[in-house]
Backbone as a ProteinNet text record, in pm:
[ID]
protein_1_A
[PRIMARY]
XXXXXXXXXXXXXXXXXXXXXXXXXXXXXXXXXXXXXXXXXXXXXXXXXXXXXXXXXXXXXXXXXXXXXXXXXXXXXXXXXXXXXXXXXXXXXXXXXXXXXXXXXXXXXXXXXXXXXXXXXXXXXXXXXXXXXXXXXXXXXXXXXXXXXXXXXXXXXXXXXXXXXXXXXXXXXXXXXXXXXXXXXXXXXXXXXXXXXXXXXXXXXXXXXXXXXXXXXXXXXXXXXXXXXXXXXXXXXXXXXXXXXXX
[TERTIARY]
7595.9	7670.7	7630.9	7637	7555	7697	7657.7	7798.8	7737.7	7841	7804.2	7898.1	7861.1	7911.3	7914.3	8010.1	8023.9	8174	8218.9	8329.7	8417.2	8407.2	8500	8482.9	8383	8399.7	8348.8	8378.9	8334.3	8424.6	8320.2	8323.5	8383.7	8362.4	8375.2	8265.9	8241.5	8083.2	8030.3	7919.5	7829.6	7844.6	7853.5	7907.3	8012.5	8122.7	8291.9	8279.8	8185	8180.5	8185.2	8159.5	8166.7	8258.5	8340.9	8414.5	8494.7	8557.3	8739.7	8827.9	8799.9	8862.7	8912.7	8873.5	8892.1	8924.6	8922.1	9029.5	9148.4	9093.9	9226.1	9297.4	9236.6	9225.6	9283.8	9327.6	9386	9380.8	9166.7	9086.5	9151.3	9235.1	9264.2	9360.9	9443.4	9546	9435.3	9336.2	9379.3	9252.9	9286.4	9242.2	9094.2	8955.7	8869.8	8795.2	8835.2	8859.7	8890.4	8986.6	9013.6	8906.9	8888	8816.7	8633.8	8656.8	8470.8	8503.9	8639.8	8701.4	8674	8712.7	8748.4	8573.9	8480.3	8407.6	8274.2	8345.3	8185.5	8211	8281.1	8343.9	8301.4	8273.5	8220.1	8130.1	8109.3	7995	8032.8	7971.4	7895.1	7817.3	7918.8	7791.8	7851.3	7730.1	7776.3	7719.7	7867.6	7880.6	7822.1	7788.2	7761.6	7874.8	7944.8	7964.6	8003.9	8146.2	8111.8	8154	8073.5	8113.7	8291.3	8260.9	8391.2	8419.2	8480.2	8531.6	8598.6	8683.1	8853.1	8894.9	8894	8977.6	9178.5	9178.7	9317.3	9368.4	9467	9440.6	9304.6	9210.4	9113.1	9199.7	9106.1	9127.7	9063.4	9206.5	9130.4	9136.4	8993.2	8924	8893.3	8886.9	8863.3	8931	8960.4	9006.5	8894.8	8894.4	8852.5	8852.2	8793.6	8876.5	8726.1	8786.2	8727.3	8660.5	8474.6	8445.9	8347.6	8413.6	8357.4	8346.6	8357	8370.4	8545.5	8591.5	8731.3	8710.9	8837.1	8858.8	8948.3	8923.3	8976	9031.9	9181	9281.1	9403.6	9346.4	9425.4	9475.1	9603	9678.2	9594.5	9673.8	9612.9	9707.9	9733.6	9822.7	9736.2	9845.1	9754	9712.2	9667.2	9611.9	9471.5	9464.9	9326.1	9346.4	9467.4	9469.8	9489.5	9473.5	9479.1	9551.3	9576.3	9656.7	9597.4	9578.5	9524.9	9586.9	9722.1	9770.4	9741.4	9664.3	9680.8	9476.4	9480.6	9412.6	9345.2	9223.6	9229.4	9115.4	9094.5	9004.4	9017.1	8889.9	8828.9	8960.5	9015.7	8997.8	9064.8	9093.8	9247.3	9192.3	9307.3	9258	9290	9167.6	9188.8	9230.5	9321.8	9324.9	9495.5	9532.4	9755.1	9766.5	9766.3	9725.6	9845.9	9852.1	9922.6	9976.4	9857.3	9856.6	9767.1	9741.6	9660.9	9570.4	9657.3	9573.9	9613.5	9517.3	9481.5	9609.3	9708.7	9718.4	9701.1	9619.5	9508.9	9385.1	9333.3	9176	9141.9	9066.7	8978.8	8829.8	8833.6	8661	8671.3	8525.1	8442.1	8420.2	8531.1	8528.1	8432.4	8342.3	8230.1	8137.4	7986.5	7986.7	8030.9	8063	8191.6	8105	8111.5	8068.2	8230.9	8162.3	8314.7	8272.5	8358.8	8339.4	8493	8395.1	8473.6	8492.8	8654.8	8696.6	8713.2	8720.5	8751.8	8849.4	8917.8	9104	9166.1	9069.1	9139.8	9126	9033.6	9032.7	9109.1	9169.6	9272.2	9378.7	9439.7	9575.1	9563.7	9462.1	9469.9	9515.7	9477.2	9464.2	9611.5	9622.7	9751.8	9919.6	9850.5	9943.3	9897.1	9791.6	9701.5	9795.2	9785.9	9779.8	9911	10013.5	10155.1	10104.3	10039.8	9988.8	9898.1	9806.1	9779.9	9836	9948.5	10040.1	10145.5	10180.1	10215.2	10147.3	10027.2	9953.5	9959.5	9914	9905.1	10041	10140.2	10247.1	10316.4	10241.4	10288	10200.7	10089.1	9987.4	10087.8	10116.8	10222.6	10306.9	10395.3	10450.8	10460.2	10295.3	10325.4	10289.4	10187.8	10144.7	10295	10403.4	10501.2	10526.8	10512.8	10569.2	10503.8	10398.1	10310.2	10355	10359.4	10404.1	10488.8	10616.6	10767.6	10674	10660.3	10594.6	10452.5	10448.6	10334.4	10450.7	10518.3	10622.5	10674	10762.7	10822.6	10702.8	10563.1	10451	10444.5	10454.3	10448.8	10510.5	10603.5	10785.8	10897.3	10792.3	10908.6	10784.8	10670.6	10615.2	10528.8	10458	10423.5	10255.4	10282.7	10017.1	10036.1	9996.2	9942.8	10010.2	10120.2	10110.2	10094.2	10079.9	10028.6	9858.1	9761.9	9652.6	9637.4	9694.6	9648.1	9690.7	9814.8	9856	9743.5	9656.8	9449.9	9416.5	9410.8	9308.8	9314.1	9450.9	9511.4	9465.1	9560.5	9493.6	9348.1	9273.8	9138.3	9057.4	9116.7	9100.9	9060.8	9188.6	9243.9	9195.1	9178.7	9084.9	8970	8883.2	8771	8647.1	8721.4	8625.5	8645.6	8524.7	8578	8580.3	8527.7	8505.3	8624.6	8696.4	8817.9	8886.9	8858.2	8816.5	8964.1	9062.9	9199.3	9179.3	9144.1	9168.7	9113.9	8986.1	8999.4	9041.5	9101.7	9180	9060.9	9000	8884.9	8803.7	8792.2	8762.7	8660.2	8518.5	8455.4	8431.9	8433	8403.2	8355.6	8384.1	8255.3	8438.2	8505.4	8594.5	8570.3	8583.6	8595.3	8601.9	8710.7	8718.9	8684	8642.4	8639.1	8690.4	8715.5	8807.9	8896.6	8849.3	8927.8	9024.4	8934.3	9037.9	9175.9	9160.1	9207.2	9367.1	9318	9409.1	9484.2	9453.1	9516.3	9599.3	9535.4	9605.3	9740.4	9680.8	9795	9906.7	9853.1	9915.8	9999.6	9884.3	9831.5	9683.7	9692.7	9542.8	9429.6	9284.1	9214.5	9228.9	9239.6	9218.1	9292.6	9425	9490.6	9496.9	9426.5	9348.9	9192.6	9098.4	9051.3	9061.1	9204.5	9263.7	9259.2	9318.7	9382.3	9319.2	9221.3	9086.1	8985.6	9031.1	8951.2	9070.5	9182.9	9303.7	9269.4	9296	9235.9	9100.6	9025.9	8872.4	8851	8934.1	8949.6	9028.9	9167.9	9293.9	9159.5	9106.6	8997.2	9043.7	9134	9207.5	9127.8	9005.4	8859.3	8756.6	8648.7	8496.7	8429.5	8416	8358.4	8171.5	8121.8	7920.1	7913.5	7894.3	7709.6	7856.7	7965.8	8100.4	8219.7	8136	8187.8	8204.3	8154.4	8201.4	8281	8388	8477.5	8525.8	8497.8	8506.9	8647.1	8744.6	8819.8	8862.4	8843.7	8856.4	8974	9120.5	9180.8	9255.1	9309	9402.5	9568.4	9583.8	9707.7	9721.6	9625.6	9700.9	9720	9613	9609.2	9726.5	9813.6	9887.4	10017.7	10026.3	10143.4	10188.3	10066.7	10019	10041.7	10132	10172.6	10258.7	10437	10562.9	10563.6	10697.7	10715.6	10685.1	10784.7	10733.2	10675.1	10649.1	10481.1	10420.7	10257.8	10184.9	10081.6	9949.8	9921.1	9851.2	9878.8	9843.1	9675.6
12351.3	12230.5	12215.6	12151.4	12166.2	12111.2	12137	12167.6	12063.5	11968.3	11950.3	11992.8	12121.9	12226.2	12123.5	12050.6	12031.4	12037.7	11931.5	11992.5	11962.9	11814.7	11730.2	11754.8	11818.4	11848.2	11966.9	12046.6	12174.3	12234.8	12247.7	12293	12181.9	12055.6	11938.9	11915.8	11924.2	11898.2	11751	11727.6	11668	11509.7	11587.2	11509.9	11361.2	11486.1	11385.9	11303.1	11378.9	11316.6	11173.5	11090.2	10984.3	10857.1	10943.8	10901.1	10856	10812.9	10681.1	10794.6	10817.8	10910.9	11048.5	11040.7	11198.2	11143.2	11034.6	10957.6	10908.7	10841.4	10716.8	10710.5	10827.2	10877	11010.3	11060.7	11174.2	11276.6	11267.7	11409.3	11447.9	11282.8	11341.9	11433.6	11547.8	11609.6	11687.7	11755.4	11863.4	11953	12053.1	12080.6	12185.5	12210	12197	12306.7	12403.2	12508.7	12447.2	12442.8	12331.9	12200.1	12179	12010.8	12002	12211.6	12240	12346.5	12317.7	12397.6	12286.2	12156.8	12079.3	11897.3	11960.6	11904.2	11945.4	12127.1	12166.7	12106.7	12086.4	12027.6	11872.2	11789.2	11619.6	11632.3	11468.7	11411.4	11272.8	11168.7	11024.7	11003.1	10852	10774	10610.5	10575	10471.1	10348.4	10252.8	10178	9993.9	9998	9839.1	9779.5	9674.3	9533.9	9560.3	9509.1	9563.2	9627.4	9766.1	9868.6	9971.4	9967.2	10118.2	10242.1	10261.2	10375.7	10422.5	10404.6	10446.1	10371.3	10417.1	10303.4	10356.8	10259.3	10344.6	10420.3	10559.4	10583.4	10749.4	10686.3	10806.3	10942.3	11058.6	11152.2	11156.1	11195.8	11191.6	11374.4	11398	11469	11532.8	11354.1	11335.9	11236.4	11237.2	11164.6	11142.6	10987.6	10982.4	10877.3	10888.5	10804.3	10693.3	10614.2	10457.9	10437.5	10470.7	10473.2	10337.4	10202.2	10071.4	9990.2	9930	9816.7	9773.8	9730.4	9627.7	9715.9	9796.6	9863.7	9741.1	9741.2	9620.1	9679	9682	9763.7	9648.9	9727.6	9626.5	9691.9	9623.5	9711.3	9576.9	9629.1	9590	9584.7	9445.6	9440.2	9509.8	9535	9535.3	9421.2	9360.4	9213.5	9201.4	9281.1	9230.1	9202.3	9125.8	9066.5	9161.6	9106.8	9182.7	9143.6	9174.5	9158.2	9266.5	9187.9	9256.4	9299.1	9358.2	9469.6	9508.6	9491.1	9565.9	9579.4	9612.7	9615.2	9721.4	9841.3	9900.2	9891.5	9947.4	9943.5	10065.3	10052.3	10175	10213.2	10334.2	10497	10510.9	10412.6	10393.5	10572.1	10599.3	10749.3	10646.8	10669.3	10659.6	10786.6	10763.5	10824.9	10878.7	10916.5	10946.8	11091.4	11189.9	11321	11403.4	11484.9	11578.5	11429.1	11353.6	11268.1	11310.5	11354.8	11330.6	11240.6	11143.7	11059	10900.6	10810.3	10717	10569	10534.8	10448.8	10254.9	10320.7	10168.7	10139.5	10107.8	9981.1	10030.8	10068.2	10075.4	10017.2	9993.3	9835.5	9832.4	9825.7	9760.2	9606.2	9606.8	9407.3	9389.2	9519.8	9467	9603.2	9560.2	9747.3	9866.8	9948.6	9996.1	10188.3	10222.1	10356.5	10487.3	10589.9	10669.4	10798.8	10863.6	11036.2	11086.1	11173.9	11214.7	11363.2	11427.3	11533.9	11598.2	11692	11726.5	11759.7	11687.3	11676.8	11815	11933.2	12057.6	12136.6	12069.1	12068.7	12008.6	11858.6	11761.7	11889	11916.2	12000.7	12064.4	12202.3	12336.4	12284.8	12204.4	12175.6	12125	12052.9	12034.9	12081.7	12175.8	12367.1	12407.7	12451.5	12491.2	12427.7	12283.4	12267.5	12147.9	12164.6	12108.9	11958.2	11934.8	11779.9	11766.6	11843.9	11715	11664.2	11765	11706	11576.8	11603.6	11489.3	11358.7	11409.3	11248.9	11197.2	11222.3	11200.7	11124.3	11227.8	11061.6	10989.5	10978.3	10895.9	10787.9	10794.9	10668.2	10610.3	10732.5	10708.6	10556.5	10603.2	10535.4	10444.1	10397.4	10239.6	10157.1	10224.6	10167.8	10099.1	10203.8	10130.8	10007.3	10019.8	9879.8	9760.2	9810.2	9614.4	9674.4	9748.4	9639	9481.8	9597	9540	9407.7	9457.6	9297.7	9181	9264.5	9134	9079.8	9178.7	9079.6	8944.4	9016.5	8855.1	8739.1	8762.3	8682.4	8662.7	8719.7	8660	8528.8	8626.9	8560.6	8435.1	8400.6	8370.1	8263.3	8311.9	8200.9	8080.7	7987	7891.1	7880.9	7832.6	7832.4	7874.6	7754.9	7787.2	7860.6	7892.2	8018.4	8195.8	8183.2	8277.7	8294.6	8187	8193.2	8219.1	8113.2	8209.1	8399.3	8396.2	8579.2	8658.7	8614.4	8664	8695.1	8581.9	8574.1	8695.7	8681.3	8717.9	8854.7	8928.8	9076	9147.3	9008.9	9093.7	9051.5	8955	9010.9	9126	9125	9290.3	9385	9385.6	9522.2	9511.4	9412.5	9446	9425.8	9342.4	9294	9444.6	9530.9	9627.7	9655.3	9495.1	9461.1	9352.1	9336.8	9266.4	9264.2	9112.5	9126.3	9086.5	9279.5	9214.9	9158.2	9100.5	9056.6	8924.4	8904.3	8744.4	8673.2	8786.7	8746.2	8676.7	8713.5	8636.8	8763.4	8721.1	8836.5	8703	8795.7	8784.8	8888.6	8799.6	8881.8	8762.1	8854.1	8791.5	8770.6	8742.3	8717.3	8781.4	8913.6	9024.9	8975.4	8891.5	8823.7	8657.4	8688.9	8509.9	8406.1	8251.8	8215.9	8258.5	8292.2	8259.6	8468	8509.3	8615.6	8660.4	8521.3	8468.2	8447.1	8325.8	8290.3	8359.2	8491.1	8543.2	8669.9	8695.8	8797.8	8754.9	8576	8541.4	8480.5	8434.1	8333.4	8238.5	8197.2	8017.6	7982.3	7858.7	7828.7	7833.7	7880.9	7812.1	7689.8	7629.9	7478.1	7431.1	7522.6	7559.4	7624.1	7738.3	7836.9	7770.7	7695	7585.7	7475.7	7387.4	7330.6	7375.9	7466.8	7546.2	7591	7676	7620.7	7599.3	7470.2	7330	7298.4	7304.4	7268.3	7288	7473	7535.6	7524	7485	7450.9	7356.8	7216.9	7085.6	7088.6	7190.5	7149.3	7269.9	7373.4	7445.7	7544.2	7620.8	7695.8	7815.6	7811.9	7879.7	7862.4	7870.3	7827.1	7892.4	7809.1	7878	7850.7	7967.4	8020.5	8003.9	7944.2	8016.8	7999.6	7973.3	7994.2	8117	8221.6	8302.6	8374.6	8334.8	8364.5	8320.8	8349.4	8330.3	8343.3	8246.1	8342.5	8258.2	8391.6	8309.3	8284.1	8233	8253	8261.6	8239.4	8250.4	8319.1	8414.4	8529.6	8477	8442	8413.6	8263.5	8146.2	8067.3	8058.4	8148.8	8234.7	8229.6	8306.3	8333.5	8304.7	8184.3	8117.9	7999.3	8026.7	7936	8044.4	8162.7	8274.2	8306.8	8219	8181.2	8325.3	8367.6	8510.1	8638.8	8738.8	8817.4	8915.7	9097.6	9082.4	9143	9162.7	9188.5	9346.4	9354.3	9522.8	9514.2	9578.3	9575.1	9665.1
10112.1	10173.5	10343.2	10455.1	10555.4	10586.8	10754	10851.9	10971.1	10994	11168.5	11220	11322.6	11443.9	11544.1	11602.2	11772.5	11747.7	11876.9	11950.7	11842	11838.1	11736.2	11580.8	11517	11379.1	11346.8	11388.7	11373	11220.4	11142.5	11012.3	10871.3	10978.2	10871.5	10827.3	10675.1	10625.6	10633.6	10692.5	10742.7	10599.7	10513.7	10397.8	10365.9	10464.6	10490.7	10628.4	10696.1	10840.5	10855.7	10830.1	10877.7	10737	10629	10524.7	10550.2	10496.8	10552.6	10514.6	10315.9	10336.9	10352.9	10469.1	10588.1	10642.8	10730.2	10849.3	10766.9	10746.1	10639.3	10540.3	10423.7	10304.3	10282.7	10113.4	10128.2	10166.9	10211.2	10272.4	10433.5	10501.3	10595.4	10613.9	10518.4	10558.6	10506.9	10473.3	10454	10580.7	10573.2	10788.7	10715.1	10794.1	10767.3	10656.1	10642.2	10536.1	10347.5	10374.5	10234.8	10208.1	10333.7	10318.6	10245.8	10316.9	10257.6	10151.3	10098.2	9935.6	9829.9	9912.5	9802.5	9841.9	9874.5	9921.9	9854.2	9783.3	9683.8	9567.8	9557	9399.5	9373.4	9477.7	9423.8	9455.8	9384.5	9382.8	9360.2	9495.2	9480.9	9396.7	9362.9	9278.5	9298.6	9277	9320.2	9124.6	9129.6	9045.2	9031.1	8988.6	8921.4	8889	8992.1	8967.4	8748.1	8731.8	8563	8483.1	8499.7	8506.8	8489.8	8375.3	8376.5	8432.9	8513.1	8550.6	8440.8	8416.2	8306.9	8214.4	8144.5	8028.8	7957.9	7961.2	7881	7757	7826	7689.5	7698.1	7774.8	7783.4	7859.9	7871.3	7894.4	7966.4	8135.7	8282.4	8313.7	8327.1	8433.1	8501.2	8601.2	8734.4	8834	8935.9	8996.8	9120.1	9209.7	9292.1	9440.1	9542.9	9671.3	9658.2	9677	9708.7	9827.8	9835	9955.7	9983.3	9881.4	9966.1	9811.7	9808.3	9741.5	9670.2	9546.4	9487.8	9373.9	9312.1	9223.3	9096.3	9046.4	8959.3	8821.8	8875.3	8747	8652	8520.8	8455.7	8292.6	8224.6	8109.8	7985.4	7927.8	7808.6	7639.4	7595.9	7513	7406.3	7237.4	7103.5	7062	7118.7	7101.1	7137.8	7233.8	7281.5	7457.8	7438.9	7586.3	7735.5	7862.2	7974.7	8042.4	8171.7	8305.1	8408.6	8509	8617.7	8709.6	8716.3	8781.6	8924.3	8953.9	8995.6	9143.2	9268.3	9299	9416.3	9426.5	9498.4	9595.1	9725.2	9810.4	9885.8	9956	10032.8	10143.6	10166.7	10096.9	9926.7	9871.3	9822.6	9761.7	9667.8	9609.1	9461.8	9364.3	9221.6	9108.3	9040.3	8950.3	8925.6	8866.5	8880.7	8826.5	8970.4	8942.2	8814.8	8773.1	8634.2	8510.4	8499.5	8388.9	8295.8	8137	8084.7	7987.1	8051.1	7994.1	8064.5	8124.7	8193.7	8075.9	8144.4	8156.2	8185	8284.5	8335.6	8258.3	8240.9	8227.5	8407.4	8486.4	8575.6	8552.2	8654.2	8681.4	8783.2	8803.2	8920.9	8911.1	9062.2	9028.7	9144.6	9180.7	9307.1	9283.9	9361.1	9296.7	9423.6	9361.7	9448.4	9391.5	9541.4	9603.8	9549.1	9462.9	9435.2	9514.3	9560.6	9553.1	9484.3	9372.7	9233.6	9251.7	9245.3	9234.1	9104.2	9073.2	8897.7	8902.4	8830.5	8822.7	8837	8756	8835.7	8990.3	9007.5	9194.1	9251.2	9238.6	9307.4	9289.3	9157.4	9145.7	9210.4	9171.3	9242.1	9442.9	9512.8	9661.3	9687.3	9560.8	9613.3	9605.1	9537.8	9574.4	9597	9709.1	9850.5	9988	10009.9	10100	10046.9	10138.4	10091.2	10195.8	10298	10381.2	10307.5	10183	10083.1	10050.3	9919.2	9837.6	9855.7	10024.1	10086.8	10117.7	10107.6	10148.3	10022.5	9912.9	9794.3	9766.7	9773.5	9748.4	9857.1	9960.6	10051.5	10003.4	9945.8	9914.9	9809.2	9690.4	9569	9557.8	9710.9	9741.5	9806.1	9851.6	9964.9	9833.3	9702.2	9597.6	9525.3	9527	9471.9	9575.5	9657.9	9789.7	9722.1	9794.6	9708	9589.6	9522.5	9399.3	9402.9	9430.9	9462.9	9521	9642.2	9708.2	9650.1	9563	9435.5	9337	9350	9228.4	9309.6	9443	9549.5	9524.5	9541.9	9560.1	9380.3	9325	9180.4	9130.3	9129.6	9105.1	9206.7	9262.9	9385.1	9500.4	9527.1	9593.9	9549.4	9567.6	9545.2	9496.3	9417.1	9405.5	9564.3	9628.1	9760.7	9820.5	9825.9	9896.5	9847.7	9692.5	9612.4	9675.7	9644.2	9669.3	9869.4	9911.4	10008.6	10046.7	10035.7	9988.1	9932.3	9918.7	9765.8	9888	9948.2	10056.1	10190.5	10242.4	10322.9	10285.2	10177.9	10110.5	10131.9	10070.6	10065	10259.8	10327.1	10425.9	10562.9	10490.2	10519.6	10484	10345.5	10322	10272.7	10228.9	10283.4	10361.3	10425.7	10579.4	10655.7	10693.9	10797.3	10943.4	10955.4	11088.2	11081.5	10999.7	11062.5	11255.2	11302.4	11502.3	11461.7	11523.5	11607.8	11715.4	11806.7	11911.6	11875.9	11814.5	11793.2	11637.4	11535.6	11459.2	11315.2	11375.1	11192	11147.5	10963.4	10882.6	10772.5	10709.3	10656.1	10531.5	10378.7	10275	10173.8	10062.5	9899	9838.4	9798.9	9645.9	9572.5	9581	9447.5	9281.8	9322.6	9194.3	9125.9	9018.5	8965.2	9035.7	9002.9	8959.5	8855.6	8717.4	8633	8620.4	8693.8	8723.7	8816	8936	9017.9	8996.6	8876.3	8804.2	8751.9	8646.6	8603.5	8701.6	8760.4	8896	8958.2	8995	9084.7	8983.4	8826.3	8716.3	8777.3	8784.5	8798.5	8735.8	8675.5	8619.2	8749.2	8658.1	8733.7	8822.2	8770.1	8804.9	8941.5	8931.3	9040.5	9167	9134.2	9236.6	9312.1	9197.3	9332.8	9407.8	9342.1	9404.7	9521.2	9513.4	9659.5	9747	9732	9798.1	9861.4	9755.8	9787.1	9973.7	9894.1	10086.7	10159.9	10115.3	10210.8	10360.9	10252.8	10304.2	10391	10315.6	10366.8	10549.9	10576.7	10640	10752.3	10706.3	10835.2	10786.9	10666.5	10775.9	10652.4	10601.3	10562.3	10547.7	10473	10459.3	10351.2	10299	10154.9	10121.5	10128.8	10120.3	9989.4	9936.3	9812.4	9718.2	9698.6	9638.4	9645.4	9702.8	9680.8	9831.5	9896.5	10011.5	10138.8	10162.5	10220.8	10364.9	10487.2	10648.5	10704.6	10710.4	10791.5	10919.9	11030.6	11146.7	11253.9	11210.9	11203.5	11121	11134.2	11002.7	11064.9	11140.1	11158.3	11099.3	11155.5	10995.3	10925.8	10854.1	10726.1	10659.3	10764.8	10705.2	10772.9	10788.9	10796.1	10697.5	10534	10454.1	10325.1	10385.5	10303.6	10297.7	10323.8	10277.2	10352.4	10296.5	10373.5	10280.8	10376	10323	10372	10392.7	10461.8	10349.2	10427.2	10273.4	10285.8	10222	10224.9	10385.3	10466.7	10636.4	10607.2
[MASK]
+++++++++++++++++++++++++++++++++++++++++++++++++++++++++++++++++++++++++++++++++++++++++++++++++++++++++++++++++++++++++++++++++++++++++++++++++++++++++++++++++++++++++++++++++++++++++++++++++++++++++++++++++++++++++++++++++++++++++++++++++++++++

């Protein structure tokens, strides 16, 4: 393991130094010694869009930090129908500690980079570091809050508000260069129109109509059917209706 030795990062593995999970994710709770110990067990991998990361009812043998890209979470019914139940972005933690089998399907919605750790290593670290355990609990509770907010979106917001809320979520989580001063963002949609309709509980045609309306009103610009530019986040926020969105 290589180290960067300087006043700001003494003892921090070079692999971890630029990592968002160390700054904003669960690894940020670890002191240098524990970070080195966990880093010795990690492996980084890039997964192409559409590849399965874990399947429902599969044995859980590892957990991962999402370093880049978007992960699509879904649940399946016995007849094969699926429902998208969530999206994960960098630096989210992918996996459910202390569970023997996965209860969801996880798929790379875009090309994804993961930093993965053996299940045993993560669970040992939770016992060794109270701060690490606390950070994992906090992220879990944040996800619960987000799920409740999304229930409000699905149950009470209109179709235009749902599409605007989805775009705001993408702008805040995909575009790492989001300009707080100018309030602009640019990103590629991680889901197809059909997947968006599934996630939002509206028809594919309604998704397309609402995107067209937002573009006609100058709220967004769309290039090549997938690349979205939001020149004014505040204008997009006004289209979302009431409630708080994921920061």
